[in-house]
PDB file of C-alpha atoms in Angstrom:
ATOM      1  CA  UNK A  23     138.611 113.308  88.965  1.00  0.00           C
ATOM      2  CA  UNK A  24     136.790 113.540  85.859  1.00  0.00           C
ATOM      3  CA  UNK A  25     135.078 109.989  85.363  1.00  0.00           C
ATOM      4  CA  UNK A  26     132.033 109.723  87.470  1.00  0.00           C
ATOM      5  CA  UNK A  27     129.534 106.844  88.034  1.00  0.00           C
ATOM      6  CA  UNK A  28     125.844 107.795  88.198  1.00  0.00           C
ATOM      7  CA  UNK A  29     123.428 105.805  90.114  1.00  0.00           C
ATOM      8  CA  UNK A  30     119.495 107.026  88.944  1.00  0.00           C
ATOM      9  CA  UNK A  31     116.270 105.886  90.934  1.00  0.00           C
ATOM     10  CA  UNK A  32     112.980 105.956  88.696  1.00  0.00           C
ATOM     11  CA  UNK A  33     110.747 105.247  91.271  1.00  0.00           C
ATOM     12  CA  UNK A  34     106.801 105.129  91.947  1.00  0.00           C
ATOM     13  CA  UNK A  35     106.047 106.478  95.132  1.00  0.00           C
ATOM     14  CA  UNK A  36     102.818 106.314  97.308  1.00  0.00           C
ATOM     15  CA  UNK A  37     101.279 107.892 100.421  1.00  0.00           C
ATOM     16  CA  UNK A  38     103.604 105.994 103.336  1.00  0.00           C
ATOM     17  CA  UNK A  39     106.981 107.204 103.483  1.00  0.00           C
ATOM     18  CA  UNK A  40     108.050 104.485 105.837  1.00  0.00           C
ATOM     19  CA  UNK A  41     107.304 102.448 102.594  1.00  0.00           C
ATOM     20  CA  UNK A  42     108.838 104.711 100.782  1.00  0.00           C
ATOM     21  CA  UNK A  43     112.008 104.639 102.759  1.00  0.00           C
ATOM     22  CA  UNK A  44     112.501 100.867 102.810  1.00  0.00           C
ATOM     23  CA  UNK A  45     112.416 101.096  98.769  1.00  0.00           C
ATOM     24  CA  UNK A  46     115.241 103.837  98.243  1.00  0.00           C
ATOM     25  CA  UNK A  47     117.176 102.484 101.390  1.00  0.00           C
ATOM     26  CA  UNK A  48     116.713  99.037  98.812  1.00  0.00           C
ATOM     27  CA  UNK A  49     117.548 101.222  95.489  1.00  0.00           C
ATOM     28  CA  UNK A  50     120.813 102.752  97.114  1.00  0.00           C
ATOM     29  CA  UNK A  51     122.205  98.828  98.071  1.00  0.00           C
ATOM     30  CA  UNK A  52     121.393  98.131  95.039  1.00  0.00           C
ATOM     31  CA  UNK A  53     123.389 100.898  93.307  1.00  0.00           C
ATOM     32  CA  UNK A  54     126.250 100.793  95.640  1.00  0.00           C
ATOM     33  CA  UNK A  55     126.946  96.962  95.060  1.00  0.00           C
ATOM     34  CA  UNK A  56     127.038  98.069  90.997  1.00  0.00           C
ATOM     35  CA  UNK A  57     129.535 101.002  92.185  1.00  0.00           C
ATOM     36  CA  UNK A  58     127.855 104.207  91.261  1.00  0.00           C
ATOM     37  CA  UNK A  59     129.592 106.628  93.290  1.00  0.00           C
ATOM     38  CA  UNK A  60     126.408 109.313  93.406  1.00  0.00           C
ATOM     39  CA  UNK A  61     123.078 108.126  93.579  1.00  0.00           C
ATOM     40  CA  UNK A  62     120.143 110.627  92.486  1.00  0.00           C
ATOM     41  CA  UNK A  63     116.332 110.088  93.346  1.00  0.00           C
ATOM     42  CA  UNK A  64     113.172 112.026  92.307  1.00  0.00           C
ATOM     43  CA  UNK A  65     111.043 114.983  93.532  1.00  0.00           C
ATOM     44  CA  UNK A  66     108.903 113.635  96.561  1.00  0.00           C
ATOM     45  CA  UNK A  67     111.207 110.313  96.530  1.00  0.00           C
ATOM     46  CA  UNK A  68     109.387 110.246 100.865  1.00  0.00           C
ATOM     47  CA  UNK A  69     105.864 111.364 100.118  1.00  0.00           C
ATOM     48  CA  UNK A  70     103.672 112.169  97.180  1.00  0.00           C
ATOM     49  CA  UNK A  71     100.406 112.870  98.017  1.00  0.00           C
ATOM     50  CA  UNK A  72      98.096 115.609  96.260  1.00  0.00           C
ATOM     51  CA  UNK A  73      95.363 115.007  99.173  1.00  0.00           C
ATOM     52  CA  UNK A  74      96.377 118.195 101.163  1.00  0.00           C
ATOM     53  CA  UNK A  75      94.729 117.083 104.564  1.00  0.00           C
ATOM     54  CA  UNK A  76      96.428 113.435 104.388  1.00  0.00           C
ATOM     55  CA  UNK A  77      99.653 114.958 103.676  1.00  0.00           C
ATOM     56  CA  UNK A  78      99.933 117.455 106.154  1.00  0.00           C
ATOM     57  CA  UNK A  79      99.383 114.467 108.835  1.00  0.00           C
ATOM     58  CA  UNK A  80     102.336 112.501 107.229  1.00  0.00           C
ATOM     59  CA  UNK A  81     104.626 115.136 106.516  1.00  0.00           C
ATOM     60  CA  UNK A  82     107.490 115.921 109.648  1.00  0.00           C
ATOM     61  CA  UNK A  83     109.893 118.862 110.354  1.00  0.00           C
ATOM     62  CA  UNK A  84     113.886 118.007 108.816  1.00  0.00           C
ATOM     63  CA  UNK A  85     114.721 116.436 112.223  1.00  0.00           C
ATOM     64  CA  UNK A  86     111.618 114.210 112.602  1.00  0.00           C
ATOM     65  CA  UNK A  87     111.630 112.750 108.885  1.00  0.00           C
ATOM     66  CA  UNK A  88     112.361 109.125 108.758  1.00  0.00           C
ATOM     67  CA  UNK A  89     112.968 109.158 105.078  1.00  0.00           C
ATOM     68  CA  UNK A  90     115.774 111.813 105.476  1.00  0.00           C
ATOM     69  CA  UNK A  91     117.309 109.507 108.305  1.00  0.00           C
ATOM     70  CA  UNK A  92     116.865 106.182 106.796  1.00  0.00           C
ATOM     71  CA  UNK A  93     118.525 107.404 103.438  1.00  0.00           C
ATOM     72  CA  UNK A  94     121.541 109.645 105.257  1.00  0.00           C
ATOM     73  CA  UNK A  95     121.757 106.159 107.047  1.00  0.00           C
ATOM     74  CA  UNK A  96     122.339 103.939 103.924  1.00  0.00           C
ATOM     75  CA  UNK A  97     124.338 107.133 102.743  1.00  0.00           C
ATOM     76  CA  UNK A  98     127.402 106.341 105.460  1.00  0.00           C
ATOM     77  CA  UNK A  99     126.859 102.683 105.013  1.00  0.00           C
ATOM     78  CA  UNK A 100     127.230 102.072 101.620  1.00  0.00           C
ATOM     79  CA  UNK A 101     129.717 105.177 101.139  1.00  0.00           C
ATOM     80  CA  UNK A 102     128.260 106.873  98.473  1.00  0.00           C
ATOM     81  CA  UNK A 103     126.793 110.172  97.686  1.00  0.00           C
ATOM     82  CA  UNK A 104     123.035 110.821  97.390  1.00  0.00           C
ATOM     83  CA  UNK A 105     121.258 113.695  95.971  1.00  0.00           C
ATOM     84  CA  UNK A 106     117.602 112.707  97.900  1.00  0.00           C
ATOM     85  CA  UNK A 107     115.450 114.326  94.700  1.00  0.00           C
ATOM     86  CA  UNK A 108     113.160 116.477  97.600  1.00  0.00           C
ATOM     87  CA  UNK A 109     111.194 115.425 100.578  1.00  0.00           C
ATOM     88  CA  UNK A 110     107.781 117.662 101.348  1.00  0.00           C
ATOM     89  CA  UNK A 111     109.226 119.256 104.753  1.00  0.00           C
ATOM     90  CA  UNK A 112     107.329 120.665 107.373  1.00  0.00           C
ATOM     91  CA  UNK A 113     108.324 124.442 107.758  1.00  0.00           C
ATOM     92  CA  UNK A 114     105.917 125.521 110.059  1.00  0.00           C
ATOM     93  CA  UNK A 115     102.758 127.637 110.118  1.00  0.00           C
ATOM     94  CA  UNK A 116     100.929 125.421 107.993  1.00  0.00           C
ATOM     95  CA  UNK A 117     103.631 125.264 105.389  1.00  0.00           C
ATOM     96  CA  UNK A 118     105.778 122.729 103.648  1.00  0.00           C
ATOM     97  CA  UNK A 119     109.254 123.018 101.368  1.00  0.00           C
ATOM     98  CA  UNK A 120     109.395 121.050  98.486  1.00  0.00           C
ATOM     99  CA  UNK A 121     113.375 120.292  99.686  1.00  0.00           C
ATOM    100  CA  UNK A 122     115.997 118.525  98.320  1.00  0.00           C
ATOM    101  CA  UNK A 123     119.385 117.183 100.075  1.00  0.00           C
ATOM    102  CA  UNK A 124     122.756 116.142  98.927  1.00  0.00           C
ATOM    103  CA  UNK A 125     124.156 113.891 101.202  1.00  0.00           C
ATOM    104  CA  UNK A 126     127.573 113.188 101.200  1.00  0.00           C
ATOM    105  CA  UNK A 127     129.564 109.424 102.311  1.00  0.00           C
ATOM    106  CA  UNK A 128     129.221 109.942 105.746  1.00  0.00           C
ATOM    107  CA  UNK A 129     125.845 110.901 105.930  1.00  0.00           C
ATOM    108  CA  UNK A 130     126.080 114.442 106.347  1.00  0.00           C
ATOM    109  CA  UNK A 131     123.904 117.028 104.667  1.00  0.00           C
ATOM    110  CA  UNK A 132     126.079 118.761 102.216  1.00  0.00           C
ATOM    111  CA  UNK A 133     122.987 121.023 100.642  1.00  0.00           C
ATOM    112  CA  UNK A 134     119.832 121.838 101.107  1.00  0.00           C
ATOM    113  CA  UNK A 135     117.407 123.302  97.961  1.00  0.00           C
ATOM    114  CA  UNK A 136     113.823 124.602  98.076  1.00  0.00           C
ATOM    115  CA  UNK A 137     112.092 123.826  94.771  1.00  0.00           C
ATOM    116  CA  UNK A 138     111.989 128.446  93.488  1.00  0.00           C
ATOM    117  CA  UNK A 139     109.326 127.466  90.921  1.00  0.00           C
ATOM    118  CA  UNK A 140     105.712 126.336  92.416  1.00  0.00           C
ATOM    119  CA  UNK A 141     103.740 124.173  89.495  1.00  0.00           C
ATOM    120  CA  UNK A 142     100.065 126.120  89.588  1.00  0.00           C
ATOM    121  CA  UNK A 143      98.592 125.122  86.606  1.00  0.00           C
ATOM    122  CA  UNK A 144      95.134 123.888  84.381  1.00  0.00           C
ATOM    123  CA  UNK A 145      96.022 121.679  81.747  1.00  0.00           C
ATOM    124  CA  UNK A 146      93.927 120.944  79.168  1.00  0.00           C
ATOM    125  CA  UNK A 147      93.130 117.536  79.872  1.00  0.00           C
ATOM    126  CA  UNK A 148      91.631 119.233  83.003  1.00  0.00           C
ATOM    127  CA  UNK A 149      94.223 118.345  85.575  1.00  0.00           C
ATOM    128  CA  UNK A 150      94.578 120.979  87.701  1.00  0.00           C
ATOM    129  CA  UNK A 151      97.612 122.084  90.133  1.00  0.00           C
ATOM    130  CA  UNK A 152      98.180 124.271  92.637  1.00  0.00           C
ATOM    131  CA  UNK A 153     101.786 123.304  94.659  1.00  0.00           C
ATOM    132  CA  UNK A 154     101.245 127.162  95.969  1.00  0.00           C
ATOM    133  CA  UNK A 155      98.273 125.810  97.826  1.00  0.00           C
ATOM    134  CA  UNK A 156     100.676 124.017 100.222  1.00  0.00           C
ATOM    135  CA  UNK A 157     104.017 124.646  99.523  1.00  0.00           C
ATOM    136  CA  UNK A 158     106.364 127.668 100.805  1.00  0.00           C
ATOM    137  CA  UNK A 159     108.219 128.670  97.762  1.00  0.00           C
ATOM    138  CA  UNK A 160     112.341 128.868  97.917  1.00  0.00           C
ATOM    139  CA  UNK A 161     114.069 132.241  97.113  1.00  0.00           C
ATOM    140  CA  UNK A 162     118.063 130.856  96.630  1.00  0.00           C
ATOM    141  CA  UNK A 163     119.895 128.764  93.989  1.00  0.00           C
ATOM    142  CA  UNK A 164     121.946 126.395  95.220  1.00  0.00           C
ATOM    143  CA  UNK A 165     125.369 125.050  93.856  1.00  0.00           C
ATOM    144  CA  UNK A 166     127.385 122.916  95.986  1.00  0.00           C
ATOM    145  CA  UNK A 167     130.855 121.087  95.460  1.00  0.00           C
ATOM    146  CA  UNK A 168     131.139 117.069  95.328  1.00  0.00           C
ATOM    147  CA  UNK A 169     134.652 115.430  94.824  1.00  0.00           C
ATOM    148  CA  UNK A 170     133.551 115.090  90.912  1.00  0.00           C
ATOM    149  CA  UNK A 171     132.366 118.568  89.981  1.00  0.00           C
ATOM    150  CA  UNK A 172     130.312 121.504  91.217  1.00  0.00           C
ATOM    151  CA  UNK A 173     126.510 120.545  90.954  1.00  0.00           C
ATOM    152  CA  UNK A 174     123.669 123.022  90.533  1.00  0.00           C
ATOM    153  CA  UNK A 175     120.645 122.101  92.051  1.00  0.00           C
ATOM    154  CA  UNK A 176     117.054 122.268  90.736  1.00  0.00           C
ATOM    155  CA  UNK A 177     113.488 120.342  90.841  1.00  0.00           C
ATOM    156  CA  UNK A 178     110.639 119.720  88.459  1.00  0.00           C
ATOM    157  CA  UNK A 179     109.116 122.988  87.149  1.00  0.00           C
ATOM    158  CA  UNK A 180     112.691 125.001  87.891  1.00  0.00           C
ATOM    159  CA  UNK A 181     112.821 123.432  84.322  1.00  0.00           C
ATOM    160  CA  UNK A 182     111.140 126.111  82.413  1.00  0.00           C
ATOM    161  CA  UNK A 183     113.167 128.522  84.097  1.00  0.00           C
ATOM    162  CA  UNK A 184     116.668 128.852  81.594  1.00  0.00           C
ATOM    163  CA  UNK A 185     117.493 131.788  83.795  1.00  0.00           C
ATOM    164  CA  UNK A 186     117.824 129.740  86.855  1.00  0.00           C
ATOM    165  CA  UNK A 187     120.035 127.009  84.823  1.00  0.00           C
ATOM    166  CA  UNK A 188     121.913 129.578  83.283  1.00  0.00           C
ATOM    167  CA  UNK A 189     122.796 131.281  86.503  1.00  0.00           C
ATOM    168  CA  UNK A 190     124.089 128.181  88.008  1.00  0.00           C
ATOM    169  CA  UNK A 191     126.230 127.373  85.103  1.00  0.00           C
ATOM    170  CA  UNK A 192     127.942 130.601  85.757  1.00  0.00           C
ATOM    171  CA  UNK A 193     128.444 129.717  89.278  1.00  0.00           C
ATOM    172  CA  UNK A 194     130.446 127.003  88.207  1.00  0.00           C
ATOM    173  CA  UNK A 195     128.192 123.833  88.030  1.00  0.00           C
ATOM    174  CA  UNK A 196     129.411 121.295  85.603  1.00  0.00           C
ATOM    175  CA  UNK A 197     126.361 118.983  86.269  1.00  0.00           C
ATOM    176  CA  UNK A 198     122.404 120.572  86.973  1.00  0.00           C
ATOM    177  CA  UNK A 199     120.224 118.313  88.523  1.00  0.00           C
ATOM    178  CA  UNK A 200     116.484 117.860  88.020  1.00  0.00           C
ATOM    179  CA  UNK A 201     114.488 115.645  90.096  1.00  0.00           C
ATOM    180  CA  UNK A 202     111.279 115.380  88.857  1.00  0.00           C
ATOM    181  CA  UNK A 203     107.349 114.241  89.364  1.00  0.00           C
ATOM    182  CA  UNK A 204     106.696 115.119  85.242  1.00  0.00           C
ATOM    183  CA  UNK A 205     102.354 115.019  84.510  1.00  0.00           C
ATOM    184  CA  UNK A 206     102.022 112.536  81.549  1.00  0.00           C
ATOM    185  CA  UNK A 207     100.612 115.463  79.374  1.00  0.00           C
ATOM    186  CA  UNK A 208     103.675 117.961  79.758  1.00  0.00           C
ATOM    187  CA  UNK A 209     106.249 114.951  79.777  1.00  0.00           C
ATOM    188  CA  UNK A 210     104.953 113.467  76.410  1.00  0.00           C
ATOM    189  CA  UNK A 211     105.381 117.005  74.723  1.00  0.00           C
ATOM    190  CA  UNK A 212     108.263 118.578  76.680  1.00  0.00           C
ATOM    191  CA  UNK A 213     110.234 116.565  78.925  1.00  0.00           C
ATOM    192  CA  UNK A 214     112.954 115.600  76.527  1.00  0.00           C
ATOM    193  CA  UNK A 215     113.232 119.138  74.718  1.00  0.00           C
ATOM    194  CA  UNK A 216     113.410 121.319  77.767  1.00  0.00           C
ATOM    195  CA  UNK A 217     116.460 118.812  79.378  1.00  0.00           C
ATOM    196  CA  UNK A 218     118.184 118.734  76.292  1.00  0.00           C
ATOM    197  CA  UNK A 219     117.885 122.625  75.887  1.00  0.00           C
ATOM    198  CA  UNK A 220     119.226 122.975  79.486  1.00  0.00           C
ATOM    199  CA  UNK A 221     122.261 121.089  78.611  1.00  0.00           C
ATOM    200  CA  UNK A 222     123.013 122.619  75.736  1.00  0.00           C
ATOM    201  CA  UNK A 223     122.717 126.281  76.334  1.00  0.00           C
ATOM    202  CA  UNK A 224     124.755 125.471  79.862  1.00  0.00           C
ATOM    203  CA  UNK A 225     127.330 123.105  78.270  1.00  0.00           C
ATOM    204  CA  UNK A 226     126.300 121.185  81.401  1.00  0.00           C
ATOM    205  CA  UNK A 227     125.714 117.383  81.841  1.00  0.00           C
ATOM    206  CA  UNK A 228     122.172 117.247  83.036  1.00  0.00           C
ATOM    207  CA  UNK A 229     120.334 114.250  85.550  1.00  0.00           C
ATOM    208  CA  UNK A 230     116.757 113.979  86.392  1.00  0.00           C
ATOM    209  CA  UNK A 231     115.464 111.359  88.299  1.00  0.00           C
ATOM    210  CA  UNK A 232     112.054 110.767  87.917  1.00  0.00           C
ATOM    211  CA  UNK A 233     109.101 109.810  89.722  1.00  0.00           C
ATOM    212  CA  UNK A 234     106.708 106.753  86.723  1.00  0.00           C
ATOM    213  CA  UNK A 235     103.263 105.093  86.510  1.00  0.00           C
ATOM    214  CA  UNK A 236      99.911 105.375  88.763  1.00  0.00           C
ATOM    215  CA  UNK A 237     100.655 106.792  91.886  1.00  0.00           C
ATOM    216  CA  UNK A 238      98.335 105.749  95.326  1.00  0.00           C
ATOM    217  CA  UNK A 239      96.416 109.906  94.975  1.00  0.00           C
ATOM    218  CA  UNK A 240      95.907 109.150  91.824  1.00  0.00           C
ATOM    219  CA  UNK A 241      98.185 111.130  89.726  1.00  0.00           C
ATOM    220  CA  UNK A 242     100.185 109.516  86.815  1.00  0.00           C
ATOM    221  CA  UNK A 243     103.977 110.738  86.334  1.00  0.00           C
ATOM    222  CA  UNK A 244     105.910 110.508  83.082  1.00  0.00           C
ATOM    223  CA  UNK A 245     108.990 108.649  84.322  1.00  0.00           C
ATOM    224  CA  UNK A 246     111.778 108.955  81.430  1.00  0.00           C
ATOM    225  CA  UNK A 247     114.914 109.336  83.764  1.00  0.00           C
ATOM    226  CA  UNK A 248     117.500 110.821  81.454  1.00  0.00           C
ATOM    227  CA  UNK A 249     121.120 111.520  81.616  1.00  0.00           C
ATOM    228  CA  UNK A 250     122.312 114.100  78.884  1.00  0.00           C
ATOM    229  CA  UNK A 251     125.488 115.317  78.094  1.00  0.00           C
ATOM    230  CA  UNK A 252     127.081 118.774  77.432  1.00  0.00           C
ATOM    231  CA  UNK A 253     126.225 117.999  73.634  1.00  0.00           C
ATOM    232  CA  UNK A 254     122.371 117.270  74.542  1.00  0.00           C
ATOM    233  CA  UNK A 255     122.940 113.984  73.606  1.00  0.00           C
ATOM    234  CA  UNK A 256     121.000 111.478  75.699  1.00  0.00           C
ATOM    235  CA  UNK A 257     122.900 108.786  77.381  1.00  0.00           C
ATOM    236  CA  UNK A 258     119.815 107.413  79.171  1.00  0.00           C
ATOM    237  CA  UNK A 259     116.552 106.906  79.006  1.00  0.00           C
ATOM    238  CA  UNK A 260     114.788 104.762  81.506  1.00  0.00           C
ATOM    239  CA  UNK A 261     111.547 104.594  80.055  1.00  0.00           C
ATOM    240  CA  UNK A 262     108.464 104.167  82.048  1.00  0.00           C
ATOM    241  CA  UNK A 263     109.606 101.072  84.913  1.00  0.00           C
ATOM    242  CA  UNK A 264     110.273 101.845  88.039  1.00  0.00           C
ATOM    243  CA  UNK A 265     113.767 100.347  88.903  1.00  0.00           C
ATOM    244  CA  UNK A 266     117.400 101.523  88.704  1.00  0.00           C
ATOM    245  CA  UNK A 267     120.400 102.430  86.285  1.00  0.00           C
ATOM    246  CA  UNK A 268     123.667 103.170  86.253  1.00  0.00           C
ATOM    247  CA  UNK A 269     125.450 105.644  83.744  1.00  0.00           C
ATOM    248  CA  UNK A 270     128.845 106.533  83.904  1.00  0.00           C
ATOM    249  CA  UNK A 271     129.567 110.329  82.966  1.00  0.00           C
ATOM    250  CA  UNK A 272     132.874 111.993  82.322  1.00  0.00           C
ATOM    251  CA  UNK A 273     133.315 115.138  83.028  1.00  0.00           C
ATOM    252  CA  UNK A 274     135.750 116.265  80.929  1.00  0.00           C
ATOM    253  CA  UNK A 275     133.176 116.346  78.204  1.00  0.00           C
ATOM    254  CA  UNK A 276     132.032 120.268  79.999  1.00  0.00           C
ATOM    255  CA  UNK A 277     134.953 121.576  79.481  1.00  0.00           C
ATOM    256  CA  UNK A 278     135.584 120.410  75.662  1.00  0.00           C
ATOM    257  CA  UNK A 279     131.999 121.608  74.893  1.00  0.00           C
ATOM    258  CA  UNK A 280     132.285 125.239  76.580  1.00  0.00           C
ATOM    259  CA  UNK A 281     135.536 125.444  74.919  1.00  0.00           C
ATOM    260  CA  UNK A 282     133.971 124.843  71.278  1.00  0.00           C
ATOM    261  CA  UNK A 283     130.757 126.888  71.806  1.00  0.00           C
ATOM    262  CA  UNK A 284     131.679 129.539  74.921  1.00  0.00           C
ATOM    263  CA  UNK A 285     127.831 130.786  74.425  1.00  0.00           C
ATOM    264  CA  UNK A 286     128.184 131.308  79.109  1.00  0.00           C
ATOM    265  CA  UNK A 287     130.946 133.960  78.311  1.00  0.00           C
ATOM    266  CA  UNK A 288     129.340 135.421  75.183  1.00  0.00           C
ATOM    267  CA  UNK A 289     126.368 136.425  76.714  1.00  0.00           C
ATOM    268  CA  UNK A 290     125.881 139.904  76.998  1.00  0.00           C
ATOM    269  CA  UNK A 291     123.354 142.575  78.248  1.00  0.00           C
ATOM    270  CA  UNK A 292     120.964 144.460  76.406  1.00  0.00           C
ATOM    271  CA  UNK A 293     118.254 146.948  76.524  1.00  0.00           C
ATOM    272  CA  UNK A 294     114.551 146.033  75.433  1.00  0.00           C
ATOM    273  CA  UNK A 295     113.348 148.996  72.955  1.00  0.00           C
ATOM    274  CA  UNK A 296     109.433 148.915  72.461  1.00  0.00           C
ATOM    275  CA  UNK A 297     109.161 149.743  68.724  1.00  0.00           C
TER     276      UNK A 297
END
């Protein structure tokens, strides 16, 4: 089955994941009734909150979250997939995962990611970041099978990481997946380059869903959902509104474009020689 209908959430979340809940629970209705067949959120679609003490009161264990239930819920009711971008998930000791699910018709979880790549950076319009601060970071890539194509799973600052990309290319995924909370500063100079490189050296389609706008901490994402093919050509852009799209892929298109440049199966090792 090679045609696939994308369903992307660009949303603006705040500090009350009930809230939170009611809007993708309203986003996945929405995208059902236009019939995407996989529907794809953003990092911290539940919860995102830079305030370390507020969050760690909000955030629950996998079992507890009501964001994970409400949207495996809407899942089995509308009958469509749902990669749920990541949810900030209690792991104990003081810890969270920066998670993601795919969730499959019936509500079941298919996958489960945690976010490898922990964003600790200054920028130099001062913003400062340290996800290490609260976050546990994940040690496995994750590929997992859908009835359209093997996807390879990966949030936010995995981005910079070609390796990780690469490495689930060569186990098989046809489509990577990047939810995202992008800063303003690195999404004006690098969001579009670094998908479009992904695709390309992968011969991957490649979604991100992305968090937009002033958040409730205070924190202003990039938004710019994109869908881009195998080529790197971008079949969507959702700009800066919050809201919803639908994009319809086919899949075909990764196995034309790995045919006519086969750069997965002409990489080779090498040895580094200090001159």
């Amino acid at each position: 089955m090679s045609q696939l209908r994308l369903g992307i959430v660009q949303t603006n979340s705040g500090i009350d994941p009930a809230a939170n809940a009611e809007m993708l629970v309203a986003a996945i209705a929405e995208l059902a009734t236009g019939g995407a067949q996989l529907v794809l959120t953003p990092e911290m679609s539940g919860l995102l909150d830079r305030d370390r003490t507020r969050i760690m009161t909000n955030v629950r264990a996998e079992d507890d979250d009501v964001v994970l239930a409400a949207v495996r819920a809407a899942a089995k009711r509308h009958g469509v997939w749902v990669e749920l971008g990541s949810l900030a998930i209690s792991v104990g000791e003081d810890r969270l995962a920066n998670r993601s699910f795919m969730i499959d018709a019936q509500g079941e979880i298919r996958a489960r990611y945690d976010k490898i790549h922990l964003f600790d950076v200054d920028l130099p319009t001062g913003e400062r970041h340290r996800e290490s601060a609260t976050y546990r970071p994940g040690a496995e890539a994750v590929v997992v099978d859908t009835p359209w194509a093997r996807l390879g799973l990966a949030i936010c600052y995995d981005l910079r990481f070609a390796g990780l990309f690469a490495a689930l290319a060569n186990a098989g995924a046809q489509l990577l997946t990047v939810p995202a909370a992008f800063t303003r500063p690195t999404g004006k100079a690098h969001w579009h380059a670094l998908l479009r490189a992904r695709a390309i050296e992968t011969g991957s389609f490649v979604v991100a869903a992305a968090q937009t706008g002033e958040h409730q901490d205070g924190r202003a994402t990039y938004g710019h959902s994109l869908v881009i093919d195998p080529w790197g050509e971008v079949l969507l852009d959702m700009g800066e509104a919050a809201g919803t799209a639908i994009c319809d892929i086919d899949l075909g298109a990764v196995t034309d474009t790995r045919a006519r440049i086969p750069a997965l199966v002409h990489a080779r090792p090498f040895t580094l020689v200090p001159a």
